Short mmCIF file of N, CA, C and O in Angstrom, two decimals:
data_model
loop_
_atom_site.label_atom_id
_atom_site.label_comp_id
_atom_site.label_asym_id
_atom_site.label_seq_id
_atom_site.Cartn_x
_atom_site.Cartn_y
_atom_site.Cartn_z
N MET M 1 126.12 91.59 91.95
CA MET M 1 125.37 90.35 91.92
C MET M 1 125.75 89.59 90.65
O MET M 1 125.94 90.17 89.60
N ILE M 2 125.85 88.28 90.77
CA ILE M 2 126.15 87.42 89.64
C ILE M 2 124.94 87.41 88.70
O ILE M 2 123.80 87.37 89.15
N GLN M 3 125.20 87.44 87.39
CA GLN M 3 124.13 87.54 86.41
C GLN M 3 123.10 86.42 86.55
O GLN M 3 121.90 86.66 86.50
N LYS M 4 123.55 85.16 86.79
CA LYS M 4 122.60 84.06 86.93
C LYS M 4 121.70 84.28 88.14
O LYS M 4 120.49 84.04 88.08
N ASP M 5 122.26 84.76 89.25
CA ASP M 5 121.46 85.06 90.44
C ASP M 5 120.43 86.15 90.14
O ASP M 5 119.27 86.06 90.54
N GLU M 6 120.86 87.17 89.43
CA GLU M 6 119.95 88.26 89.07
C GLU M 6 118.83 87.75 88.15
O GLU M 6 117.67 88.14 88.29
N ASP M 7 119.17 86.86 87.22
CA ASP M 7 118.17 86.28 86.32
C ASP M 7 117.13 85.48 87.09
O ASP M 7 115.93 85.56 86.81
N ILE M 8 117.58 84.72 88.08
CA ILE M 8 116.65 83.93 88.92
C ILE M 8 115.73 84.87 89.69
O ILE M 8 114.51 84.68 89.72
N ARG M 9 116.31 85.91 90.29
CA ARG M 9 115.50 86.86 91.06
C ARG M 9 114.46 87.53 90.18
O ARG M 9 113.29 87.65 90.55
N ASN M 10 114.86 87.97 88.99
CA ASN M 10 113.92 88.62 88.08
C ASN M 10 112.81 87.66 87.65
O ASN M 10 111.64 88.05 87.56
N ALA M 11 113.17 86.40 87.38
CA ALA M 11 112.17 85.41 86.98
C ALA M 11 111.16 85.16 88.10
O ALA M 11 109.95 85.09 87.85
N VAL M 12 111.65 85.04 89.33
CA VAL M 12 110.75 84.81 90.47
C VAL M 12 109.82 86.01 90.65
O VAL M 12 108.61 85.86 90.85
N THR M 13 110.38 87.20 90.57
CA THR M 13 109.57 88.42 90.72
C THR M 13 108.49 88.48 89.65
O THR M 13 107.33 88.79 89.95
N ASP M 14 108.84 88.18 88.41
CA ASP M 14 107.86 88.17 87.32
C ASP M 14 106.78 87.12 87.56
O ASP M 14 105.60 87.37 87.33
N GLU M 15 107.18 85.93 88.02
CA GLU M 15 106.21 84.86 88.27
C GLU M 15 105.26 85.24 89.41
O GLU M 15 104.07 84.93 89.36
N LEU M 16 105.77 85.91 90.43
CA LEU M 16 104.91 86.35 91.53
C LEU M 16 103.89 87.37 91.02
O LEU M 16 102.72 87.34 91.42
N THR M 17 104.31 88.25 90.15
CA THR M 17 103.40 89.24 89.57
C THR M 17 102.30 88.53 88.77
O THR M 17 101.13 88.84 88.92
N ARG M 18 102.69 87.57 87.93
CA ARG M 18 101.71 86.82 87.14
C ARG M 18 100.75 86.03 88.04
O ARG M 18 99.59 85.82 87.69
N ALA M 19 101.22 85.60 89.21
CA ALA M 19 100.39 84.84 90.15
C ALA M 19 99.57 85.77 91.07
O ALA M 19 98.91 85.30 91.99
N SER M 20 99.64 87.06 90.83
CA SER M 20 98.92 88.07 91.62
C SER M 20 99.32 88.06 93.09
O SER M 20 98.49 88.21 93.99
N VAL M 21 100.61 87.88 93.34
CA VAL M 21 101.14 87.95 94.70
C VAL M 21 101.75 89.34 94.88
O VAL M 21 102.64 89.73 94.13
N ASP M 22 101.25 90.08 95.87
CA ASP M 22 101.78 91.40 96.17
C ASP M 22 103.12 91.23 96.87
O ASP M 22 103.18 90.78 98.01
N ALA M 23 104.19 91.59 96.19
CA ALA M 23 105.55 91.36 96.71
C ALA M 23 106.14 92.60 97.37
O ALA M 23 107.32 92.61 97.70
N ARG M 24 105.34 93.61 97.62
CA ARG M 24 105.88 94.85 98.21
C ARG M 24 106.48 94.63 99.59
O ARG M 24 107.38 95.36 99.98
N ASN M 25 106.00 93.65 100.33
CA ASN M 25 106.53 93.40 101.67
C ASN M 25 107.41 92.17 101.72
O ASN M 25 107.55 91.54 102.76
N LEU M 26 107.98 91.82 100.57
CA LEU M 26 108.86 90.66 100.49
C LEU M 26 110.27 91.08 100.12
O LEU M 26 110.46 91.95 99.26
N ALA M 27 111.23 90.47 100.76
CA ALA M 27 112.63 90.63 100.37
C ALA M 27 113.00 89.37 99.60
O ALA M 27 112.85 88.26 100.11
N ILE M 28 113.42 89.54 98.36
CA ILE M 28 113.77 88.41 97.51
C ILE M 28 115.23 88.55 97.12
O ILE M 28 115.61 89.52 96.46
N GLU M 29 116.04 87.60 97.56
CA GLU M 29 117.47 87.63 97.29
C GLU M 29 117.91 86.29 96.73
O GLU M 29 117.37 85.26 97.09
N VAL M 30 118.91 86.34 95.86
CA VAL M 30 119.52 85.12 95.35
C VAL M 30 121.03 85.27 95.52
O VAL M 30 121.61 86.26 95.07
N ARG M 31 121.63 84.30 96.21
CA ARG M 31 123.07 84.30 96.43
C ARG M 31 123.60 82.92 96.11
O ARG M 31 123.17 81.93 96.72
N ALA M 32 124.51 82.84 95.16
CA ALA M 32 125.14 81.57 94.76
C ALA M 32 124.09 80.52 94.42
O ALA M 32 124.21 79.36 94.78
N GLY M 33 123.03 80.95 93.72
CA GLY M 33 121.99 80.02 93.30
C GLY M 33 120.99 79.67 94.37
O GLY M 33 120.07 78.89 94.14
N ARG M 34 121.13 80.23 95.55
CA ARG M 34 120.19 79.98 96.64
C ARG M 34 119.19 81.14 96.72
O ARG M 34 119.59 82.30 96.83
N LEU M 35 117.92 80.80 96.71
CA LEU M 35 116.84 81.79 96.72
C LEU M 35 116.33 81.97 98.14
O LEU M 35 115.96 80.99 98.81
N TYR M 36 116.33 83.21 98.62
CA TYR M 36 115.85 83.55 99.96
C TYR M 36 114.67 84.51 99.80
O TYR M 36 114.79 85.55 99.16
N VAL M 37 113.54 84.14 100.40
CA VAL M 37 112.35 84.99 100.36
C VAL M 37 111.87 85.16 101.80
O VAL M 37 111.65 84.18 102.51
N ALA M 38 111.72 86.42 102.23
CA ALA M 38 111.27 86.70 103.59
C ALA M 38 110.32 87.89 103.57
O ALA M 38 110.41 88.74 102.68
N GLY M 39 109.41 87.91 104.54
CA GLY M 39 108.50 89.04 104.65
C GLY M 39 107.09 88.59 104.94
O GLY M 39 106.88 87.54 105.58
N THR M 40 106.12 89.37 104.46
CA THR M 40 104.72 89.07 104.71
C THR M 40 103.88 89.20 103.45
O THR M 40 104.23 89.96 102.54
N VAL M 41 102.79 88.45 103.43
CA VAL M 41 101.77 88.58 102.40
C VAL M 41 100.44 88.80 103.12
O VAL M 41 100.32 88.54 104.31
N GLY M 42 99.44 89.25 102.38
CA GLY M 42 98.19 89.66 103.01
C GLY M 42 97.17 88.58 103.29
O GLY M 42 96.19 88.85 103.99
N SER M 43 97.36 87.36 102.77
CA SER M 43 96.34 86.33 102.99
C SER M 43 96.94 84.94 102.83
O SER M 43 98.02 84.77 102.27
N ASP M 44 96.20 83.95 103.33
CA ASP M 44 96.62 82.56 103.17
C ASP M 44 96.67 82.19 101.70
O ASP M 44 97.55 81.44 101.26
N ASP M 45 95.73 82.72 100.92
CA ASP M 45 95.70 82.44 99.49
C ASP M 45 96.95 82.98 98.80
O ASP M 45 97.55 82.30 97.96
N SER M 46 97.38 84.18 99.17
CA SER M 46 98.61 84.75 98.61
C SER M 46 99.82 83.91 98.99
O SER M 46 100.72 83.70 98.17
N LEU M 47 99.84 83.43 100.23
CA LEU M 47 100.95 82.59 100.67
C LEU M 47 100.99 81.30 99.85
O LEU M 47 102.07 80.87 99.42
N GLN M 48 99.84 80.70 99.59
CA GLN M 48 99.82 79.46 98.81
C GLN M 48 100.30 79.71 97.38
O GLN M 48 101.06 78.92 96.83
N ARG M 49 99.87 80.83 96.77
CA ARG M 49 100.34 81.15 95.41
C ARG M 49 101.84 81.38 95.40
O ARG M 49 102.54 80.95 94.49
N LEU M 50 102.37 82.05 96.44
CA LEU M 50 103.81 82.27 96.55
C LEU M 50 104.54 80.93 96.64
O LEU M 50 105.53 80.71 95.94
N LEU M 51 104.05 80.02 97.48
CA LEU M 51 104.69 78.71 97.63
C LEU M 51 104.64 77.92 96.32
O LEU M 51 105.60 77.24 95.97
N ASP M 52 103.53 78.04 95.58
CA ASP M 52 103.43 77.36 94.29
C ASP M 52 104.48 77.88 93.31
O ASP M 52 105.09 77.11 92.58
N VAL M 53 104.68 79.20 93.31
CA VAL M 53 105.71 79.79 92.45
C VAL M 53 107.08 79.27 92.84
O VAL M 53 107.89 78.87 91.99
N LEU M 54 107.37 79.25 94.14
CA LEU M 54 108.68 78.81 94.60
C LEU M 54 108.92 77.33 94.31
O LEU M 54 110.03 76.93 93.94
N LYS M 55 107.88 76.49 94.46
CA LYS M 55 108.01 75.06 94.16
C LYS M 55 108.32 74.83 92.70
O LYS M 55 109.06 73.92 92.36
N GLY M 56 107.72 75.65 91.85
CA GLY M 56 107.89 75.47 90.42
C GLY M 56 109.13 76.11 89.86
O GLY M 56 109.35 76.11 88.65
N HIS M 57 109.96 76.67 90.71
CA HIS M 57 111.14 77.38 90.22
C HIS M 57 112.38 76.52 90.40
O HIS M 57 113.03 76.53 91.44
N GLY M 58 112.72 75.78 89.36
CA GLY M 58 113.82 74.83 89.44
C GLY M 58 115.20 75.41 89.21
O GLY M 58 116.19 74.70 89.35
N ASP M 59 115.30 76.71 88.87
CA ASP M 59 116.61 77.30 88.60
C ASP M 59 117.42 77.52 89.87
O ASP M 59 118.65 77.56 89.83
N ALA M 60 116.75 77.64 91.00
CA ALA M 60 117.46 77.86 92.26
C ALA M 60 117.87 76.52 92.85
O ALA M 60 117.11 75.56 92.83
N ARG M 61 119.09 76.45 93.37
CA ARG M 61 119.58 75.21 93.98
C ARG M 61 118.86 74.93 95.29
O ARG M 61 118.55 73.80 95.62
N THR M 62 118.62 75.97 96.06
CA THR M 62 117.96 75.86 97.35
C THR M 62 116.98 77.03 97.49
O THR M 62 117.26 78.13 97.02
N VAL M 63 115.84 76.77 98.12
CA VAL M 63 114.88 77.83 98.39
C VAL M 63 114.64 77.90 99.89
O VAL M 63 114.33 76.90 100.52
N VAL M 64 114.84 79.10 100.45
CA VAL M 64 114.58 79.33 101.86
C VAL M 64 113.45 80.36 101.93
O VAL M 64 113.58 81.47 101.41
N CYS M 65 112.34 79.95 102.53
CA CYS M 65 111.16 80.82 102.58
C CYS M 65 110.76 81.10 104.02
O CYS M 65 110.45 80.17 104.77
N ASP M 66 110.79 82.36 104.40
CA ASP M 66 110.34 82.78 105.72
C ASP M 66 109.29 83.88 105.54
O ASP M 66 109.54 85.06 105.77
N VAL M 67 108.13 83.45 105.04
CA VAL M 67 107.05 84.39 104.74
C VAL M 67 105.86 84.05 105.62
O VAL M 67 105.48 82.89 105.75
N LYS M 68 105.30 85.07 106.21
CA LYS M 68 104.15 84.91 107.10
C LYS M 68 102.97 85.70 106.56
O LYS M 68 103.13 86.62 105.78
N VAL M 69 101.78 85.33 107.01
CA VAL M 69 100.57 86.05 106.63
C VAL M 69 100.33 87.15 107.64
O VAL M 69 100.29 86.90 108.85
N ALA M 70 100.23 88.36 107.16
CA ALA M 70 99.91 89.52 108.00
C ALA M 70 98.88 90.34 107.23
O ALA M 70 99.24 91.15 106.37
N PRO M 71 97.60 90.09 107.50
CA PRO M 71 96.56 90.80 106.75
C PRO M 71 96.76 92.31 106.83
O PRO M 71 97.13 92.84 107.88
N THR M 72 96.51 92.96 105.73
CA THR M 72 96.64 94.41 105.70
C THR M 72 95.47 95.03 106.43
O THR M 72 94.35 94.54 106.39
N VAL M 73 95.75 96.10 107.14
CA VAL M 73 94.72 96.82 107.89
C VAL M 73 94.10 97.83 106.95
O VAL M 73 94.81 98.62 106.32
N PRO M 74 92.77 97.81 106.82
CA PRO M 74 92.15 98.79 105.92
C PRO M 74 92.42 100.21 106.39
O PRO M 74 92.40 100.49 107.59
N SER M 75 92.69 101.06 105.45
CA SER M 75 92.97 102.45 105.77
C SER M 75 91.67 103.23 105.87
O SER M 75 90.70 102.94 105.18
N ASP M 76 91.65 104.21 106.73
CA ASP M 76 90.45 105.04 106.86
C ASP M 76 90.59 106.35 106.10
O ASP M 76 89.82 107.27 106.29
N SER M 77 91.58 106.45 105.23
CA SER M 77 91.73 107.66 104.43
C SER M 77 91.86 107.30 102.96
O SER M 77 92.28 106.20 102.62
N LEU M 78 91.48 108.20 102.11
CA LEU M 78 91.49 107.93 100.67
C LEU M 78 92.89 107.75 100.11
O LEU M 78 93.08 107.03 99.15
N ASP M 79 93.89 108.39 100.72
CA ASP M 79 95.25 108.28 100.19
C ASP M 79 95.96 107.02 100.67
O ASP M 79 97.07 106.74 100.27
N GLY M 80 95.34 106.22 101.56
CA GLY M 80 95.91 104.97 102.01
C GLY M 80 96.96 105.11 103.10
O GLY M 80 97.53 104.13 103.52
N ARG M 81 97.21 106.33 103.55
CA ARG M 81 98.26 106.52 104.55
C ARG M 81 97.72 106.42 105.97
O ARG M 81 98.47 106.33 106.92
N GLY M 82 96.43 106.44 106.13
CA GLY M 82 95.85 106.25 107.45
C GLY M 82 95.89 107.49 108.33
O GLY M 82 96.37 108.54 107.94
N ARG M 83 95.37 107.34 109.50
CA ARG M 83 95.28 108.42 110.47
C ARG M 83 95.98 108.00 111.75
O ARG M 83 96.06 106.83 112.08
N SER M 84 96.44 108.97 112.48
CA SER M 84 97.09 108.69 113.76
C SER M 84 96.04 108.20 114.76
O SER M 84 94.99 108.83 114.92
N PRO M 85 96.31 107.07 115.45
CA PRO M 85 95.36 106.62 116.45
C PRO M 85 95.30 107.55 117.66
O PRO M 85 94.34 107.55 118.41
N VAL M 86 96.32 108.39 117.82
CA VAL M 86 96.36 109.30 118.96
C VAL M 86 95.60 110.58 118.66
O VAL M 86 94.72 110.99 119.42
N THR M 87 95.90 111.21 117.53
CA THR M 87 95.30 112.52 117.24
C THR M 87 94.11 112.44 116.29
O THR M 87 93.35 113.38 116.19
N GLY M 88 93.99 111.32 115.55
CA GLY M 88 92.90 111.21 114.58
C GLY M 88 93.17 111.99 113.31
O GLY M 88 92.30 112.16 112.48
N THR M 89 94.40 112.48 113.15
CA THR M 89 94.75 113.24 111.96
C THR M 89 95.87 112.56 111.22
O THR M 89 96.63 111.77 111.78
N SER M 90 95.98 112.84 109.95
CA SER M 90 97.10 112.31 109.18
C SER M 90 98.34 113.14 109.48
O SER M 90 98.25 114.24 110.02
N ALA M 91 99.49 112.62 109.12
CA ALA M 91 100.74 113.34 109.35
C ALA M 91 100.75 114.69 108.62
O ALA M 91 101.21 115.69 109.16
N ASP M 92 100.20 114.72 107.40
CA ASP M 92 100.18 115.97 106.63
C ASP M 92 99.27 117.02 107.28
O ASP M 92 99.63 118.18 107.38
N SER M 93 98.09 116.59 107.74
CA SER M 93 97.19 117.59 108.32
C SER M 93 97.73 118.09 109.65
O SER M 93 97.56 119.25 109.99
N ALA M 94 98.38 117.21 110.41
CA ALA M 94 98.99 117.66 111.66
C ALA M 94 100.10 118.66 111.37
O ALA M 94 100.25 119.66 112.06
N HIS M 95 100.87 118.41 110.32
CA HIS M 95 101.94 119.32 109.90
C HIS M 95 101.34 120.67 109.51
O HIS M 95 101.82 121.71 109.92
N GLU M 96 100.27 120.62 108.72
CA GLU M 96 99.62 121.86 108.29
C GLU M 96 99.06 122.62 109.50
O GLU M 96 99.15 123.83 109.56
N SER M 97 98.49 121.91 110.45
CA SER M 97 97.92 122.57 111.63
C SER M 97 98.98 123.30 112.43
O SER M 97 98.76 124.40 112.89
N ARG M 98 100.14 122.70 112.57
CA ARG M 98 101.22 123.35 113.31
C ARG M 98 101.64 124.62 112.61
O ARG M 98 101.91 125.64 113.25
N HIS M 99 101.69 124.60 111.27
CA HIS M 99 102.09 125.80 110.54
C HIS M 99 101.03 126.90 110.66
O HIS M 99 101.38 128.07 110.66
N GLN M 100 99.79 126.53 110.76
CA GLN M 100 98.74 127.53 110.89
C GLN M 100 98.84 128.25 112.24
O GLN M 100 98.45 129.40 112.37
N LEU M 101 99.37 127.54 113.24
CA LEU M 101 99.51 128.16 114.56
C LEU M 101 100.71 129.07 114.64
O LEU M 101 100.76 129.96 115.50
N ASP M 102 101.71 128.88 113.76
CA ASP M 102 102.90 129.72 113.78
C ASP M 102 102.53 131.11 113.23
O ASP M 102 102.19 131.26 112.09
N LYS M 103 102.61 132.10 114.07
CA LYS M 103 102.25 133.47 113.67
C LYS M 103 103.48 134.31 113.36
O LYS M 103 103.38 135.49 113.18
N SER M 104 104.68 133.69 113.32
CA SER M 104 105.90 134.47 113.12
C SER M 104 106.07 134.96 111.74
O SER M 104 105.64 134.90 110.79
#
C-alpha cells in the first residue's frame, strides 16, 4: 500500500473511533487516494456519524460509501456468542456434550 493511502486510512479509522462509530463490520480501503467504505453499522445515528467523518475528510480525492444499517441482535448469552436457534445450546456446550457421550 502507498504510504499516503495508508495515512488516509489510519486517519479515517481514528476519526471513526473518536466519533464512537463501531467499525468492526466495515471494510475501509484507500487506493490511489480514493476512499472506499463498505459494510454495516448498528444504527441510523452511527451511519450519520460515519457520513459526517467521511464528509470532513478532505485528504481523499473520492469517497465511495456503501454502508447500511443492520441493527445488532442482542445476544442471549453472557459471552456474546449466542445460542443455536436449533438446539438452544452454544457451539462450545454442544461440543462438550458430544465429548461426554464418547465412551471410548
